[in-house]
Coordinates of C-alpha atoms and ligand atoms in Angstrom, one line a residue:
Chain A
X27 CA 12.8 103.7 49.9
X28 CA 14.8 103.6 46.7
X29 CA 18.4 102.5 47.0
X30 CA 19.7 105.8 45.6
X31 CA 17.9 107.8 48.3
X32 CA 19.0 105.3 50.9
X33 CA 22.6 105.6 49.7
X34 CA 22.6 109.3 49.7
X35 CA 21.6 109.3 53.3
X36 CA 23.7 106.3 54.4
X37 CA 27.1 107.1 52.8
X38 CA 29.4 109.4 54.7
X39 CA 31.7 111.6 52.6
X40 CA 34.7 109.5 53.8
X41 CA 33.2 106.5 52.1
X42 CA 32.3 107.7 48.6
X43 CA 34.9 110.3 47.7
X44 CA 38.1 109.4 46.0
X45 CA 41.0 110.6 48.1
X46 CA 44.8 110.5 47.5
X47 CA 46.1 107.0 46.9
X48 CA 42.5 105.8 47.0
X49 CA 43.3 102.8 44.8
X50 CA 44.9 101.2 47.9
X51 CA 44.0 103.4 50.8
X52 CA 40.3 103.5 51.6
X53 CA 40.3 106.0 54.5
X54 CA 42.3 107.8 57.1
X55 CA 41.3 108.3 60.7
X56 CA 42.8 110.5 63.4
X57 CA 41.6 110.2 67.0
X58 CA 42.6 112.3 70.0
X59 CA 41.8 111.1 73.6
X60 CA 41.1 114.0 76.0
X61 CA 39.9 114.3 79.6
X62 CA 38.8 117.0 82.0
X63 CA 41.2 117.5 84.8
X64 CA 38.6 117.7 87.5
X65 CA 36.4 114.7 86.9
X66 CA 37.0 111.0 87.5
X67 CA 37.4 108.9 84.3
X68 CA 34.5 106.9 83.0
X69 CA 36.0 103.8 84.6
X70 CA 34.8 104.9 88.0
X71 CA 32.8 108.1 87.7
X72 CA 29.4 108.5 89.3
X73 CA 26.2 109.2 87.3
X74 CA 26.4 112.7 88.5
X75 CA 30.0 113.2 87.4
X76 CA 29.1 111.6 84.0
X77 CA 26.4 114.2 83.7
X78 CA 28.7 117.1 84.7
X79 CA 31.4 115.9 82.3
X80 CA 29.0 115.7 79.4
X81 CA 27.7 119.2 80.1
X82 CA 31.3 120.5 80.3
X83 CA 32.2 118.9 77.0
X84 CA 28.9 120.1 75.4
X85 CA 29.5 123.7 76.5
X86 CA 33.0 123.7 75.2
X87 CA 32.0 122.1 71.8
X88 CA 29.2 124.8 71.4
X89 CA 31.6 127.6 72.2
X90 CA 34.3 126.2 69.9
X91 CA 31.9 127.1 67.1
X92 CA 31.8 124.0 65.0
X93 CA 28.4 123.2 63.5
X94 CA 28.0 119.8 65.1
X95 CA 24.9 118.0 66.1
X96 CA 24.6 116.1 69.3
X97 CA 23.1 112.6 69.4
X98 CA 22.6 111.3 72.9
X99 CA 23.0 107.5 73.2
X100 CA 20.0 107.3 75.6
X101 CA 17.7 108.7 72.8
X102 CA 18.8 106.3 70.1
X103 CA 17.3 102.9 69.3
X104 CA 19.6 99.8 69.2
X105 CA 19.5 99.7 65.4
X106 CA 20.4 103.4 65.1
X107 CA 23.4 102.9 67.3
X108 CA 24.4 99.9 65.3
X109 CA 24.4 101.9 62.1
X110 CA 26.6 104.6 63.7
X111 CA 29.0 101.8 64.7
X112 CA 29.0 100.3 61.2
X113 CA 29.8 103.8 59.8
X114 CA 32.7 104.0 62.2
X115 CA 31.3 107.2 63.7
X116 CA 31.0 105.7 67.2
X117 CA 32.7 102.8 68.9
X118 CA 30.8 99.7 70.0
X119 CA 31.8 100.7 73.5
X120 CA 29.9 104.0 73.3
X121 CA 26.9 102.3 71.8
X122 CA 26.7 99.9 74.8
X123 CA 26.8 102.6 77.4
X124 CA 23.9 105.0 77.5
X125 CA 24.5 107.0 80.7
X126 CA 25.3 110.5 79.6
X127 CA 27.2 109.3 76.5
X128 CA 26.8 111.1 73.3
X129 CA 28.3 111.9 69.9
X130 CA 28.7 115.2 68.2
X131 CA 28.6 114.8 64.4
X132 CA 29.4 117.2 61.5
X133 CA 27.0 117.3 58.6
X134 CA 29.1 115.2 56.2
X135 CA 30.3 113.0 59.2
X136 CA 34.0 113.8 58.8
X137 CA 34.1 115.0 62.4
X138 CA 32.8 112.9 65.3
X139 CA 33.3 113.8 68.9
X140 CA 32.5 111.0 71.3
X141 CA 31.6 112.0 74.9
X142 CA 32.1 109.7 77.9
X143 CA 33.4 106.7 76.0
X144 CA 36.5 105.4 77.6
X145 CA 37.7 109.0 77.9
X146 CA 35.6 112.1 78.5
X147 CA 36.2 113.2 75.0
X148 CA 37.5 111.6 71.8
X149 CA 38.0 113.8 68.8
X150 CA 37.8 111.9 65.6
X151 CA 38.4 113.0 62.0
X152 CA 37.7 110.6 59.1
X153 CA 39.0 111.4 55.6
X154 CA 38.8 109.5 52.4
X155 CA 42.0 108.1 51.0
X156 CA 45.4 108.7 52.5
X157 CA 45.3 112.1 54.2
X158 CA 47.1 111.7 57.5
X159 CA 48.5 115.2 57.7
X160 CA 45.2 116.8 56.7
X161 CA 43.2 114.8 59.2
X162 CA 45.8 115.5 61.9
X163 CA 45.7 119.2 61.2
X164 CA 41.9 119.2 61.4
X165 CA 41.8 117.2 64.7
X166 CA 44.4 119.5 66.3
X167 CA 42.5 122.5 65.2
X168 CA 39.3 121.2 66.9
X169 CA 41.4 120.2 69.9
X170 CA 42.7 123.8 70.2
X171 CA 39.3 125.3 69.8
X172 CA 37.8 123.1 72.5
X173 CA 40.7 123.6 74.9
X174 CA 39.9 127.3 75.0
X175 CA 36.8 126.4 77.0
X176 CA 37.8 123.2 78.7
X177 CA 40.5 122.4 81.2
X178 CA 42.3 119.3 79.9
X179 CA 43.9 116.8 82.3
X180 CA 47.6 117.4 81.3
X181 CA 50.9 116.6 83.0
X182 CA 54.2 118.0 82.0
X183 CA 55.8 114.6 82.0
X184 CA 53.0 112.3 80.9
X185 CA 51.2 114.6 78.5
X186 CA 47.5 114.3 78.0
X187 CA 46.2 112.0 80.7
X188 CA 44.0 109.2 79.5
X189 CA 42.0 106.4 81.1
X190 CA 44.1 103.7 79.5
X191 CA 47.9 103.9 79.8
X192 CA 48.2 102.8 76.2
X193 CA 46.8 106.3 75.1
X194 CA 48.7 108.6 77.4
X195 CA 51.0 111.3 76.0
X196 CA 49.6 112.5 72.7
X197 CA 46.3 110.5 73.1
X198 CA 46.7 110.1 69.3
X199 CA 45.6 107.1 67.3
X200 CA 46.3 107.6 63.6
X201 CA 45.0 104.8 61.4
X202 CA 44.8 104.0 57.7
X203 CA 42.6 101.4 56.1
X204 CA 44.3 99.7 53.3
X205 CA 43.0 97.3 50.6
X206 CA 45.8 94.8 50.1
X207 CA 44.7 91.9 47.8
X208 CA 48.0 91.7 46.0
X209 CA 50.0 91.2 49.2
X210 CA 47.5 88.7 50.4
X211 CA 47.6 86.7 47.2
X212 CA 51.4 86.7 47.2
X213 CA 51.4 85.7 50.9
X214 CA 53.3 88.7 52.1
X215 CA 51.0 90.0 54.9
X216 CA 52.1 87.4 57.5
X217 CA 55.6 88.9 57.2
X218 CA 54.7 92.5 57.0
X219 CA 52.4 92.5 60.0
X220 CA 55.1 91.5 62.6
X221 CA 57.7 93.8 60.9
X222 CA 55.4 96.8 61.3
X223 CA 55.5 96.3 65.1
X224 CA 59.0 97.4 65.3
X225 CA 58.0 100.9 64.5
X226 CA 55.5 101.2 67.2
X227 CA 52.8 100.5 64.6
X228 CA 50.3 97.7 64.4
X229 CA 48.5 96.1 61.4
X230 CA 45.1 94.4 62.0
X231 CA 42.9 92.7 59.6
X232 CA 39.3 93.8 59.7
X233 CA 37.8 90.7 61.0
X234 CA 34.4 89.2 60.5
X235 CA 32.8 86.5 62.5
X236 CA 35.8 84.2 62.0
X237 CA 39.5 85.1 62.3
X238 CA 40.2 85.8 58.6
X239 CA 40.8 89.3 57.4
X240 CA 37.6 90.3 55.7
X241 CA 37.9 91.6 52.2
X242 CA 41.7 91.9 52.3
X243 CA 41.3 95.1 54.3
X244 CA 43.8 96.0 56.9
X245 CA 44.1 98.8 59.4
X246 CA 47.6 100.2 60.1
X247 CA 47.9 102.4 63.2
X248 CA 50.3 103.7 65.8
X249 CA 50.6 101.9 69.1
X250 CA 53.1 104.2 70.7
X251 CA 51.5 107.5 72.0
X252 CA 54.2 108.6 74.4
X253 CA 57.7 110.0 73.6
X254 CA 57.0 111.0 70.0
X255 CA 55.3 114.2 68.7
X256 CA 52.0 114.0 66.9
X257 CA 53.8 114.9 63.6
X258 CA 56.5 112.2 64.1
X259 CA 53.8 109.6 64.8
X260 CA 51.9 110.4 61.7
X261 CA 55.0 110.7 59.6
X262 CA 56.3 107.3 60.7
X263 CA 53.0 105.8 59.9
X264 CA 53.0 107.6 56.5
X265 CA 56.4 106.2 55.6
X266 CA 55.4 102.7 56.4
X267 CA 52.1 103.1 54.6
X268 CA 54.0 104.5 51.5
X269 CA 56.2 101.4 51.6
X270 CA 53.2 99.1 51.8
X271 CA 51.5 100.9 48.9
X272 CA 54.7 100.4 46.8
X273 CA 54.8 96.7 47.7
X274 CA 51.1 96.2 47.0
X275 CA 51.6 97.9 43.6
X276 CA 54.5 95.7 42.7
X277 CA 52.7 92.6 43.9
X278 CA 49.7 93.5 41.7
X279 CA 52.1 94.1 38.7
X280 CA 53.8 90.7 39.4
X281 CA 50.4 89.0 39.6
X282 CA 49.2 90.5 36.3
X283 CA 52.4 89.5 34.6
X284 CA 52.6 86.0 35.9
X285 CA 48.9 85.0 35.9
X286 CA 46.9 87.8 34.3
X287 CA 44.2 85.6 32.8
X288 CA 43.7 83.7 36.1
X289 CA 43.4 87.0 37.9
X290 CA 40.9 88.4 35.4
X291 CA 38.9 85.2 35.6
X292 CA 38.8 85.5 39.4
X293 CA 37.7 89.1 39.2
X294 CA 34.9 88.4 36.7
X295 CA 33.7 85.3 38.6
X296 CA 33.4 87.4 41.7
X297 CA 31.6 90.1 39.7
X298 CA 29.2 87.5 38.4
X299 CA 28.6 86.3 41.9
X300 CA 27.8 89.8 43.1
X301 CA 25.6 90.6 40.1
X302 CA 23.5 87.5 40.1
X303 CA 23.5 85.7 43.4
X304 CA 20.3 85.6 45.4
X305 CA 21.7 84.7 48.8
X306 CA 25.1 85.8 50.0
X307 CA 26.9 85.6 53.3
X308 CA 29.0 88.5 54.5
X309 CA 32.3 86.6 54.2
X310 CA 31.7 85.7 50.6
X311 CA 30.4 89.2 49.8
X312 CA 33.6 90.7 51.3
X313 CA 35.8 88.4 49.3
X314 CA 34.0 89.2 46.0
X315 CA 33.9 92.9 46.7
X316 CA 37.6 92.9 47.2
X317 CA 38.1 91.1 43.9
X318 CA 35.8 93.5 42.0
X319 CA 37.6 96.5 43.6
X320 CA 40.9 95.0 42.4
X321 CA 39.4 94.5 39.0
X322 CA 38.4 98.1 38.8
X323 CA 41.9 99.2 39.9
X324 CA 43.5 97.0 37.2
X325 CA 41.1 98.3 34.5
X326 CA 39.3 94.9 34.0
X327 CA 36.0 96.4 35.1
X328 CA 35.1 99.9 33.9
X329 CA 31.5 100.7 34.6
X330 CA 31.6 100.3 38.4
X331 CA 32.5 103.1 40.9
X332 CA 35.7 102.7 42.8
X333 CA 34.0 103.5 46.1
X334 CA 32.0 100.2 45.7
X335 CA 34.1 98.3 48.3
X336 CA 34.1 101.0 50.9
X337 CA 30.4 101.6 50.5
X338 CA 29.1 98.0 50.3
X339 CA 31.4 96.7 53.1
X340 CA 29.5 99.1 55.3
X341 CA 26.0 98.9 53.7
X342 CA 25.9 95.1 53.9
X343 CA 26.5 95.0 57.7
X344 CA 23.5 93.8 59.7
X345 CA 22.6 97.2 61.0
X346 CA 22.4 98.8 57.6
X347 CA 20.6 95.8 56.0
X348 CA 17.9 96.0 58.7
X349 CA 17.6 99.7 58.4
X350 CA 17.1 99.4 54.7
X351 CA 14.6 96.6 55.2
X352 CA 12.9 98.7 57.8
X353 CA 12.9 96.1 60.6
X354 CA 14.6 93.1 62.2
X355 CA 16.0 90.4 60.0
X356 CA 17.0 86.8 60.8
X357 CA 20.5 85.8 59.5
X358 CA 19.1 84.0 56.4
X359 CA 16.9 87.0 55.6
X360 CA 20.0 89.2 55.9
X361 CA 21.9 87.0 53.4
X362 CA 19.0 87.4 50.9
X363 CA 18.7 91.2 51.5
X364 CA 22.5 91.5 51.2
X365 CA 22.4 89.8 47.8
X366 CA 19.6 92.0 46.5
X367 CA 21.1 95.2 47.9
X368 CA 24.4 94.4 46.1
X369 CA 22.6 93.6 42.9
X370 CA 20.7 96.8 43.0
X371 CA 23.8 98.8 43.7
X372 CA 25.7 97.3 40.8
X373 CA 22.8 97.7 38.4
X374 CA 22.7 101.4 39.4
X375 CA 26.3 101.8 38.1
X376 CA 25.8 99.7 35.0
X377 CA 22.6 101.4 34.0
X378 CA 24.2 104.9 34.5
X379 CA 26.8 103.7 32.0
X380 CA 24.8 101.8 29.5
X381 CA 21.3 103.0 29.8
X382 CA 20.1 100.0 31.8
X383 CA 19.8 97.3 29.2
X384 CA 22.0 94.8 30.8
X385 CA 19.8 92.7 33.0
Chain B
X28 CA 72.8 112.1 52.1
X29 CA 71.7 108.5 51.9
X30 CA 73.1 106.4 54.7
X31 CA 73.1 103.3 52.5
X32 CA 74.9 104.3 49.3
X33 CA 76.4 107.6 50.5
X34 CA 75.8 108.9 47.0
X35 CA 72.4 110.3 46.4
X36 CA 70.4 112.8 48.5
X37 CA 68.2 111.1 51.1
X38 CA 64.5 111.2 50.3
X39 CA 63.1 108.8 52.9
X40 CA 63.4 109.9 56.5
X41 CA 62.4 107.7 59.4
X42 CA 62.4 109.0 62.9
X43 CA 62.1 106.8 66.0
X44 CA 62.5 107.4 69.7
X45 CA 63.9 104.6 71.8
X46 CA 64.6 105.0 75.5
X47 CA 64.2 108.7 75.0
X48 CA 66.9 108.7 72.4
X49 CA 66.0 110.0 69.0
X50 CA 67.4 108.2 66.0
X51 CA 66.9 109.0 62.4
X52 CA 67.5 107.0 59.2
X53 CA 67.9 108.7 55.9
X54 CA 67.8 106.8 52.6
X55 CA 67.6 107.8 49.0
X56 CA 64.7 106.8 46.9
X57 CA 66.7 104.2 45.0
X58 CA 68.0 102.4 48.2
X59 CA 64.6 102.7 49.9
X60 CA 63.0 101.1 46.8
X61 CA 65.6 98.4 46.7
X62 CA 64.9 97.4 50.2
X63 CA 61.2 97.7 49.6
X64 CA 61.3 95.3 46.7
X65 CA 63.6 92.8 48.4
X66 CA 60.5 91.0 49.7
X67 CA 60.0 89.4 46.3
X68 CA 63.2 87.4 46.9
X69 CA 61.3 85.3 49.4
X70 CA 64.0 85.7 52.0
X71 CA 61.7 85.2 54.8
X72 CA 61.6 88.8 56.0
X73 CA 60.1 92.1 55.2
X74 CA 63.5 93.3 54.4
X75 CA 62.9 97.0 54.2
X76 CA 61.6 97.1 57.8
X77 CA 64.3 94.7 58.9
X78 CA 67.0 96.9 57.5
X79 CA 65.6 100.0 59.2
X80 CA 65.0 98.1 62.4
X81 CA 68.6 97.1 62.4
X82 CA 69.7 100.6 61.8
X83 CA 67.5 101.9 64.5
X84 CA 68.6 99.1 66.8
X85 CA 65.1 98.3 67.9
X86 CA 64.7 95.0 69.6
X87 CA 61.2 93.5 69.2
X88 CA 61.0 92.6 72.9
X89 CA 61.9 95.5 75.0
X90 CA 64.2 94.5 77.8
X91 CA 63.2 96.1 81.0
X92 CA 63.3 95.6 84.7
X93 CA 60.4 94.1 86.7
X94 CA 58.3 96.5 88.7
X95 CA 59.7 96.5 92.2
X96 CA 57.8 94.1 94.4
X97 CA 59.7 95.0 97.6
X98 CA 57.9 98.2 98.7
X99 CA 54.6 96.7 99.4
X100 CA 52.8 99.5 101.3
X101 CA 49.6 99.9 99.2
X102 CA 49.7 103.1 97.1
X103 CA 46.3 104.6 96.8
X104 CA 45.1 107.4 94.5
X105 CA 44.4 110.6 96.4
X106 CA 41.6 111.5 93.9
X107 CA 39.6 108.3 93.4
X108 CA 41.0 105.9 96.0
X109 CA 42.0 103.4 93.4
X110 CA 44.9 101.3 94.6
X111 CA 47.9 100.5 92.4
X112 CA 46.9 96.8 92.5
X113 CA 43.4 97.6 91.3
X114 CA 44.9 99.6 88.5
X115 CA 47.1 96.7 87.5
X116 CA 44.1 94.4 87.6
X117 CA 41.8 96.5 85.3
X118 CA 44.6 98.2 83.4
X119 CA 42.7 101.5 83.5
X120 CA 43.1 104.6 85.7
X121 CA 40.3 106.0 87.8
X122 CA 41.0 109.6 87.5
X123 CA 43.6 112.1 86.3
X124 CA 45.2 112.2 89.8
X125 CA 46.1 108.5 89.5
X126 CA 49.1 109.5 87.4
X127 CA 50.4 111.7 90.2
X128 CA 49.6 109.1 92.9
X129 CA 51.3 106.3 91.0
X130 CA 54.1 108.4 89.5
X131 CA 56.9 106.2 90.9
X132 CA 55.4 103.0 89.7
X133 CA 54.5 104.0 86.2
X134 CA 57.8 104.3 84.2
X135 CA 58.4 100.5 83.7
X136 CA 54.8 100.1 82.6
X137 CA 54.9 103.0 80.2
X138 CA 58.2 101.9 78.9
X139 CA 56.8 98.5 78.0
X140 CA 53.7 100.1 76.3
X141 CA 55.5 102.9 74.4
X142 CA 58.7 101.5 73.0
X143 CA 60.8 102.5 75.9
X144 CA 59.4 106.0 76.3
X145 CA 58.2 107.6 79.5
X146 CA 58.2 111.3 78.7
X147 CA 55.7 113.2 76.6
X148 CA 57.2 114.9 73.5
X149 CA 54.1 116.0 71.8
X150 CA 51.7 118.9 71.8
X151 CA 51.0 121.1 74.8
X152 CA 47.6 122.6 75.6
X153 CA 47.8 126.1 74.2
X154 CA 46.0 127.9 77.0
X155 CA 46.9 125.8 80.0
X156 CA 50.4 125.1 78.7
X157 CA 51.7 128.4 80.1
X158 CA 54.9 127.8 81.9
X159 CA 55.4 124.4 80.3
X160 CA 55.8 126.0 77.0
X161 CA 58.5 128.3 78.5
X162 CA 60.2 125.4 80.3
X163 CA 60.4 123.5 77.0
X164 CA 61.8 126.5 75.3
X165 CA 64.5 126.7 78.0
X166 CA 65.4 123.1 77.5
X167 CA 65.7 123.7 73.8
X168 CA 67.8 126.8 74.3
X169 CA 70.1 125.0 76.7
X170 CA 71.0 122.4 74.2
X171 CA 71.5 125.2 71.6
X172 CA 73.8 126.9 74.1
X173 CA 75.8 123.8 74.7
X174 CA 76.3 123.4 70.9
X175 CA 77.3 127.0 70.5
X176 CA 79.9 126.8 73.3
X177 CA 81.3 123.7 71.8
X178 CA 81.7 125.5 68.5
X179 CA 83.2 128.4 70.4
X180 CA 80.5 130.8 69.1
X181 CA 80.6 132.8 72.3
X182 CA 78.9 135.9 71.1
X183 CA 75.8 134.0 70.0
X184 CA 76.0 131.9 73.1
X185 CA 75.8 135.0 75.3
X186 CA 72.6 136.0 73.5
X187 CA 71.1 132.6 74.1
X188 CA 72.2 132.7 77.7
X189 CA 70.4 136.0 78.2
X190 CA 67.2 134.6 76.6
X191 CA 67.4 131.6 79.0
X192 CA 67.7 134.0 82.0
X193 CA 64.8 136.1 81.0
X194 CA 62.6 133.0 80.3
X195 CA 63.6 131.6 83.7
X196 CA 62.7 134.8 85.4
X197 CA 59.3 134.7 83.6
X198 CA 58.7 131.2 84.8
X199 CA 59.5 132.2 88.4
X200 CA 57.0 135.0 88.2
X201 CA 54.3 132.7 86.9
X202 CA 54.9 130.6 90.1
X203 CA 56.7 127.7 88.5
X204 CA 54.3 124.9 88.2
X205 CA 50.9 126.6 88.2
X206 CA 49.4 123.1 88.2
X207 CA 46.7 123.7 90.8
X208 CA 44.5 126.0 88.9
Ligands
LIG427 ZN1 71.1 105.4 48.5
LIG428 ZN1 42.6 108.3 90.7

């Protein structure tokens, strides 16, 4: 299969569209945890109850009238599930458990409803760039539509009842993925992360095999779900994200001012590595992709799409590499495949621009 | 008005709820920006957040009382038979009824997890919400009523009082809780 065809099938709309503030914010996710009032939670429910819950959710989703397609976990191969995880459409948790678990997906994969994960239903909306209000509106709209046909477990005091006490109340997890190379290079992240905690928010690096944040990507999300309205939670998150965007921008400016040529050198070395290497590990790839993305944002590199980091961070994961290769790959083979996929992807951009004479 | 300089109109609004008390901070763009850029001074803190945290009086570690160990009769969920000790061990509930069964034990745990909060302030289910919507409205109207009386706006207050009465009558007609549907 050609890479272009593979890409068109593999990339969800939230990965390749430019959204608001997309030079720093890669994507926005809203998740609502919901349960049926009659059935036990997945922690203890029987196979029979799991079946009943899945049917009840399914009936409500169909009646809600969204054109979603159901994928049952028991019908999927391990590799297919892995790819869904890498696309952030299902959780690793859902992929592991196959008894009556499923996911309902919209065509462009901006809506994903997980059934019988930790809760009976998890409504998820994924948007490109910074779109907290839009994503919340969409998720609440789906929530209302489903509730017309589904009796939620709800308590006047505790709100929406969830399996884990960390989700009770609104059941809302709002998160924003941010690319923060400037704050990392100026060593600000280790201060920002604990400070964010004071707002009931949490910042996590997207970790690879080790403990280092991969590709300077951080996920900022709310931790508090009880005692604040959905709008207040997302607004507080938005304010902090806006602050971080401003700080990232001034860190980038300061870096360009104080060491522009070194920065440009770093960007082009990384670009060179991605364009010409034959074997590349995921950690190095993530670092170089982050540099190249920064180079695009700063105008050093002009003929590469901005979505490159978003896209390749996901496409170079083991599940995708193997899907593209059409079978199982050992780690070394993956590193080779990863390098060639990245080369191909970059050549695609450059040849679009220059008529393909560059290699 | 900006709380920092008291000069320019506030443009950045931060709401927070601590121990059920709502606090808001309002800053103008200039002051917010100032605080935001202070990190470049290498003062060892993400100053903007620190400033706001100070204003909001949020302590990083929530002080809270230990769950009571004295009453030891094992509490068991009427729905799934999970005991409270089992819940503590796995950190997950077994069914929606657990919340009712462990109602007495939950507040300290929820406080710790949710910045001191124990009561839901968010959305209500539209269809099932029924009387809860009305009860919330009554609570809102009561605080309006109190404010109006303090301002000696008795005519308006009387109107609100009548609204509260008719809503309360409606809630009684609906059977109050209507939880067991
Ligand atoms: Zn001011
Ligand atoms: Zn239970």
